[in-house]
mmCIF file of C-alpha atoms in Angstrom:
data_model
loop_
_atom_site.group_PDB
_atom_site.id
_atom_site.type_symbol
_atom_site.label_atom_id
_atom_site.label_comp_id
_atom_site.label_asym_id
_atom_site.label_seq_id
_atom_site.Cartn_x
_atom_site.Cartn_y
_atom_site.Cartn_z
ATOM 1 C CA UNK A 1 86.505 14.256 30.663
ATOM 2 C CA UNK A 2 88.180 12.361 27.227
ATOM 3 C CA UNK A 3 91.031 14.006 27.642
ATOM 4 C CA UNK A 4 94.024 12.809 26.002
ATOM 5 C CA UNK A 5 96.717 15.252 26.733
ATOM 6 C CA UNK A 6 96.045 14.107 31.179
ATOM 7 C CA UNK A 7 97.942 11.461 32.204
ATOM 8 C CA UNK A 8 96.081 9.594 35.971
ATOM 9 C CA UNK A 9 98.950 8.238 38.139
ATOM 10 C CA UNK A 10 97.052 6.356 40.913
ATOM 11 C CA UNK A 11 100.013 7.428 43.373
ATOM 12 C CA UNK A 12 100.545 9.891 46.123
ATOM 13 C CA UNK A 13 104.183 12.049 46.581
ATOM 14 C CA UNK A 14 106.291 12.110 49.760
ATOM 15 C CA UNK A 15 110.026 12.545 50.769
ATOM 16 C CA UNK A 16 110.184 9.153 49.644
ATOM 17 C CA UNK A 17 108.964 5.430 48.705
ATOM 18 C CA UNK A 18 106.784 4.961 51.452
ATOM 19 C CA UNK A 19 103.116 3.805 51.916
ATOM 20 C CA UNK A 20 100.035 5.976 53.702
ATOM 21 C CA UNK A 21 97.077 6.312 55.281
ATOM 22 C CA UNK A 22 94.948 8.650 53.133
ATOM 23 C CA UNK A 23 92.047 9.491 54.985
ATOM 24 C CA UNK A 24 88.816 12.043 53.792
ATOM 25 C CA UNK A 25 85.514 13.031 54.921
ATOM 26 C CA UNK A 26 82.491 11.072 53.086
ATOM 27 C CA UNK A 27 81.258 15.041 51.894
ATOM 28 C CA UNK A 28 84.339 16.633 51.929
ATOM 29 C CA UNK A 29 86.702 14.323 49.385
ATOM 30 C CA UNK A 30 89.227 16.999 48.162
ATOM 31 C CA UNK A 31 90.637 17.597 51.433
ATOM 32 C CA UNK A 32 91.794 14.419 51.933
ATOM 33 C CA UNK A 33 95.114 14.000 52.828
ATOM 34 C CA UNK A 34 97.695 11.680 53.950
ATOM 35 C CA UNK A 35 96.571 11.185 58.071
ATOM 36 C CA UNK A 36 100.298 9.549 59.062
ATOM 37 C CA UNK A 37 102.143 12.783 57.518
ATOM 38 C CA UNK A 38 100.148 15.455 57.033
ATOM 39 C CA UNK A 39 101.118 18.741 59.024
ATOM 40 C CA UNK A 40 97.444 20.333 58.990
ATOM 41 C CA UNK A 41 95.038 18.923 62.567
ATOM 42 C CA UNK A 42 91.538 18.356 60.701
ATOM 43 C CA UNK A 43 90.292 21.042 62.442
ATOM 44 C CA UNK A 44 92.101 23.447 60.059
ATOM 45 C CA UNK A 45 90.079 22.240 57.494
ATOM 46 C CA UNK A 46 86.652 23.002 59.747
ATOM 47 C CA UNK A 47 86.636 19.210 60.142
ATOM 48 C CA UNK A 48 86.939 16.784 63.199
ATOM 49 C CA UNK A 49 88.833 14.258 63.003
ATOM 50 C CA UNK A 50 85.696 11.199 63.062
ATOM 51 C CA UNK A 51 85.168 13.532 59.906
ATOM 52 C CA UNK A 52 87.862 11.913 58.004
ATOM 53 C CA UNK A 53 86.771 8.520 58.360
ATOM 54 C CA UNK A 54 87.360 6.525 55.322
ATOM 55 C CA UNK A 55 90.988 5.524 54.943
ATOM 56 C CA UNK A 56 92.772 4.053 51.475
ATOM 57 C CA UNK A 57 96.516 2.419 51.445
ATOM 58 C CA UNK A 58 98.300 4.621 49.320
ATOM 59 C CA UNK A 59 101.775 4.395 47.763
ATOM 60 C CA UNK A 60 103.427 7.279 48.317
ATOM 61 C CA UNK A 61 106.532 8.155 45.834
ATOM 62 C CA UNK A 62 110.003 10.164 46.037
ATOM 63 C CA UNK A 63 108.646 13.365 44.713
ATOM 64 C CA UNK A 64 112.246 13.907 43.137
ATOM 65 C CA UNK A 65 112.028 10.635 41.562
ATOM 66 C CA UNK A 66 108.435 10.159 39.937
ATOM 67 C CA UNK A 67 108.346 14.188 38.328
ATOM 68 C CA UNK A 68 112.191 13.470 37.949
ATOM 69 C CA UNK A 69 110.714 11.895 35.594
ATOM 70 C CA UNK A 70 109.203 14.197 33.433
ATOM 71 C CA UNK A 71 113.166 15.137 32.782
ATOM 72 C CA UNK A 72 113.333 18.140 29.950
ATOM 73 C CA UNK A 73 109.478 18.783 29.746
ATOM 74 C CA UNK A 74 109.523 20.407 33.521
ATOM 75 C CA UNK A 75 111.533 23.316 32.189
ATOM 76 C CA UNK A 76 109.107 26.751 32.248
ATOM 77 C CA UNK A 77 106.348 23.837 33.799
ATOM 78 C CA UNK A 78 103.971 24.813 36.317
ATOM 79 C CA UNK A 79 104.356 23.076 38.875
ATOM 80 C CA UNK A 80 100.930 22.323 40.896
ATOM 81 C CA UNK A 81 101.621 21.357 44.424
ATOM 82 C CA UNK A 82 97.970 20.289 46.393
ATOM 83 C CA UNK A 83 98.579 17.648 49.127
ATOM 84 C CA UNK A 84 96.385 18.969 52.210
ATOM 85 C CA UNK A 85 99.705 19.688 54.836
ATOM 86 C CA UNK A 86 102.761 18.356 53.464
ATOM 87 C CA UNK A 87 104.375 20.954 51.077
ATOM 88 C CA UNK A 88 107.287 21.243 52.859
ATOM 89 C CA UNK A 89 108.005 17.735 52.268
ATOM 90 C CA UNK A 90 107.246 17.885 48.521
ATOM 91 C CA UNK A 91 108.797 20.941 47.758
ATOM 92 C CA UNK A 92 111.752 19.787 49.790
ATOM 93 C CA UNK A 93 111.693 16.386 47.564
ATOM 94 C CA UNK A 94 111.836 18.411 44.502
ATOM 95 C CA UNK A 95 114.774 20.713 45.442
ATOM 96 C CA UNK A 96 117.846 19.018 42.725
ATOM 97 C CA UNK A 97 114.865 19.615 40.239
ATOM 98 C CA UNK A 98 113.673 22.864 40.747
ATOM 99 C CA UNK A 99 117.742 24.166 40.482
ATOM 100 C CA UNK A 100 117.716 22.044 37.396
ATOM 101 C CA UNK A 101 114.796 22.780 35.280
ATOM 102 C CA UNK A 102 113.035 26.510 37.701
ATOM 103 C CA UNK A 103 109.550 25.441 36.873
ATOM 104 C CA UNK A 104 107.162 27.753 38.725
ATOM 105 C CA UNK A 105 106.248 26.143 41.971
ATOM 106 C CA UNK A 106 102.387 26.623 43.234
ATOM 107 C CA UNK A 107 101.083 25.717 46.761
ATOM 108 C CA UNK A 108 98.258 26.475 49.239
ATOM 109 C CA UNK A 109 100.179 26.989 52.667
ATOM 110 C CA UNK A 110 99.550 27.922 56.632
ATOM 111 C CA UNK A 111 102.287 29.390 57.414
ATOM 112 C CA UNK A 112 101.782 28.579 60.874
ATOM 113 C CA UNK A 113 101.846 24.963 60.278
ATOM 114 C CA UNK A 114 104.841 24.701 58.485
ATOM 115 C CA UNK A 115 106.813 28.187 58.908
ATOM 116 C CA UNK A 116 110.701 26.815 57.021
ATOM 117 C CA UNK A 117 108.619 26.638 54.204
ATOM 118 C CA UNK A 118 109.734 30.551 53.537
ATOM 119 C CA UNK A 119 112.917 30.129 54.351
ATOM 120 C CA UNK A 120 113.202 26.751 51.949
ATOM 121 C CA UNK A 121 111.121 29.023 49.393
ATOM 122 C CA UNK A 122 113.861 31.141 49.384
ATOM 123 C CA UNK A 123 116.834 29.493 49.805
ATOM 124 C CA UNK A 124 116.840 28.570 46.080
ATOM 125 C CA UNK A 125 119.209 30.141 43.959
ATOM 126 C CA UNK A 126 117.243 31.856 41.636
ATOM 127 C CA UNK A 127 113.716 32.201 43.550
ATOM 128 C CA UNK A 128 111.445 34.393 44.543
ATOM 129 C CA UNK A 129 109.156 33.714 46.963
ATOM 130 C CA UNK A 130 105.145 35.463 46.313
ATOM 131 C CA UNK A 131 101.531 34.677 47.709
ATOM 132 C CA UNK A 132 98.075 35.389 46.863
ATOM 133 C CA UNK A 133 97.340 37.885 49.727
ATOM 134 C CA UNK A 134 93.577 37.778 50.934
ATOM 135 C CA UNK A 135 92.094 41.303 51.988
ATOM 136 C CA UNK A 136 89.042 40.594 53.509
ATOM 137 C CA UNK A 137 90.873 38.694 56.476
ATOM 138 C CA UNK A 138 90.986 38.841 60.496
ATOM 139 C CA UNK A 139 89.646 37.569 63.731
ATOM 140 C CA UNK A 140 86.764 40.272 63.791
ATOM 141 C CA UNK A 141 83.563 38.322 61.585
ATOM 142 C CA UNK A 142 81.415 41.585 61.185
ATOM 143 C CA UNK A 143 84.082 43.699 60.527
ATOM 144 C CA UNK A 144 85.244 41.380 57.412
ATOM 145 C CA UNK A 145 81.983 41.215 56.506
ATOM 146 C CA UNK A 146 81.805 45.102 56.731
ATOM 147 C CA UNK A 147 84.172 45.054 53.851
ATOM 148 C CA UNK A 148 83.363 42.427 52.013
ATOM 149 C CA UNK A 149 79.653 44.437 51.834
ATOM 150 C CA UNK A 150 81.124 47.753 50.655
ATOM 151 C CA UNK A 151 84.603 46.875 49.367
ATOM 152 C CA UNK A 152 84.270 43.127 48.027
ATOM 153 C CA UNK A 153 86.373 40.706 47.682
ATOM 154 C CA UNK A 154 90.010 41.159 47.049
ATOM 155 C CA UNK A 155 93.924 39.322 46.226
ATOM 156 C CA UNK A 156 96.503 40.705 45.625
ATOM 157 C CA UNK A 157 100.417 38.886 44.110
ATOM 158 C CA UNK A 158 102.962 40.347 46.048
ATOM 159 C CA UNK A 159 106.701 39.023 47.712
ATOM 160 C CA UNK A 160 106.645 37.692 50.596
ATOM 161 C CA UNK A 161 107.763 38.687 53.692
ATOM 162 C CA UNK A 162 109.175 37.288 55.800
ATOM 163 C CA UNK A 163 107.472 38.448 59.644
ATOM 164 C CA UNK A 164 104.548 39.936 57.872
ATOM 165 C CA UNK A 165 103.130 36.521 56.746
ATOM 166 C CA UNK A 166 99.112 35.824 56.337
ATOM 167 C CA UNK A 167 98.003 33.028 58.172
ATOM 168 C CA UNK A 168 96.796 31.195 54.888
ATOM 169 C CA UNK A 169 98.398 32.442 51.352
ATOM 170 C CA UNK A 170 95.554 30.308 48.930
ATOM 171 C CA UNK A 171 98.724 30.015 46.530
ATOM 172 C CA UNK A 172 101.986 30.912 47.189
ATOM 173 C CA UNK A 173 104.488 31.063 44.554
ATOM 174 C CA UNK A 174 108.174 29.720 43.940
ATOM 175 C CA UNK A 175 108.885 31.489 41.037
ATOM 176 C CA UNK A 176 112.498 32.272 39.220
ATOM 177 C CA UNK A 177 113.873 35.258 38.636
ATOM 178 C CA UNK A 178 115.011 34.574 35.106
#
């Protein structure tokens, strides 16, 4: 893309330095996952395990050490985590940096697979947990279709409350209160 301000790093992030197996679908490269560490089964992505047939060995670096290498540029930064089921591991690894620098952190969240993310997100002093709520959800597809037909798809940004969580947040945000 010839973007001189963007640098790609050929590593994955984890709680500590290690190696993992990156698995991907031949047709769905955007949902590659680290096989040994993802808390989401392949079926969450609408694919069976055999659809994640392409595998690559990947170096995993400590999220705290790698992201911490950017130092003071983390002040008022936005960190987007898109790790297909390793969100809790990465957020936990970043906790010391969040306390020090107060960046905004965003991640997709499947609440049943990673229920402790609520407590982790709210345990950081000076942070609140917010989420983008999708208002065309539910198990009844016919009812959802009628809602979308007459009201369209809409989203709201809401402060998250334990006990009143959706199954999925396309974007959850840890936001500094200040």
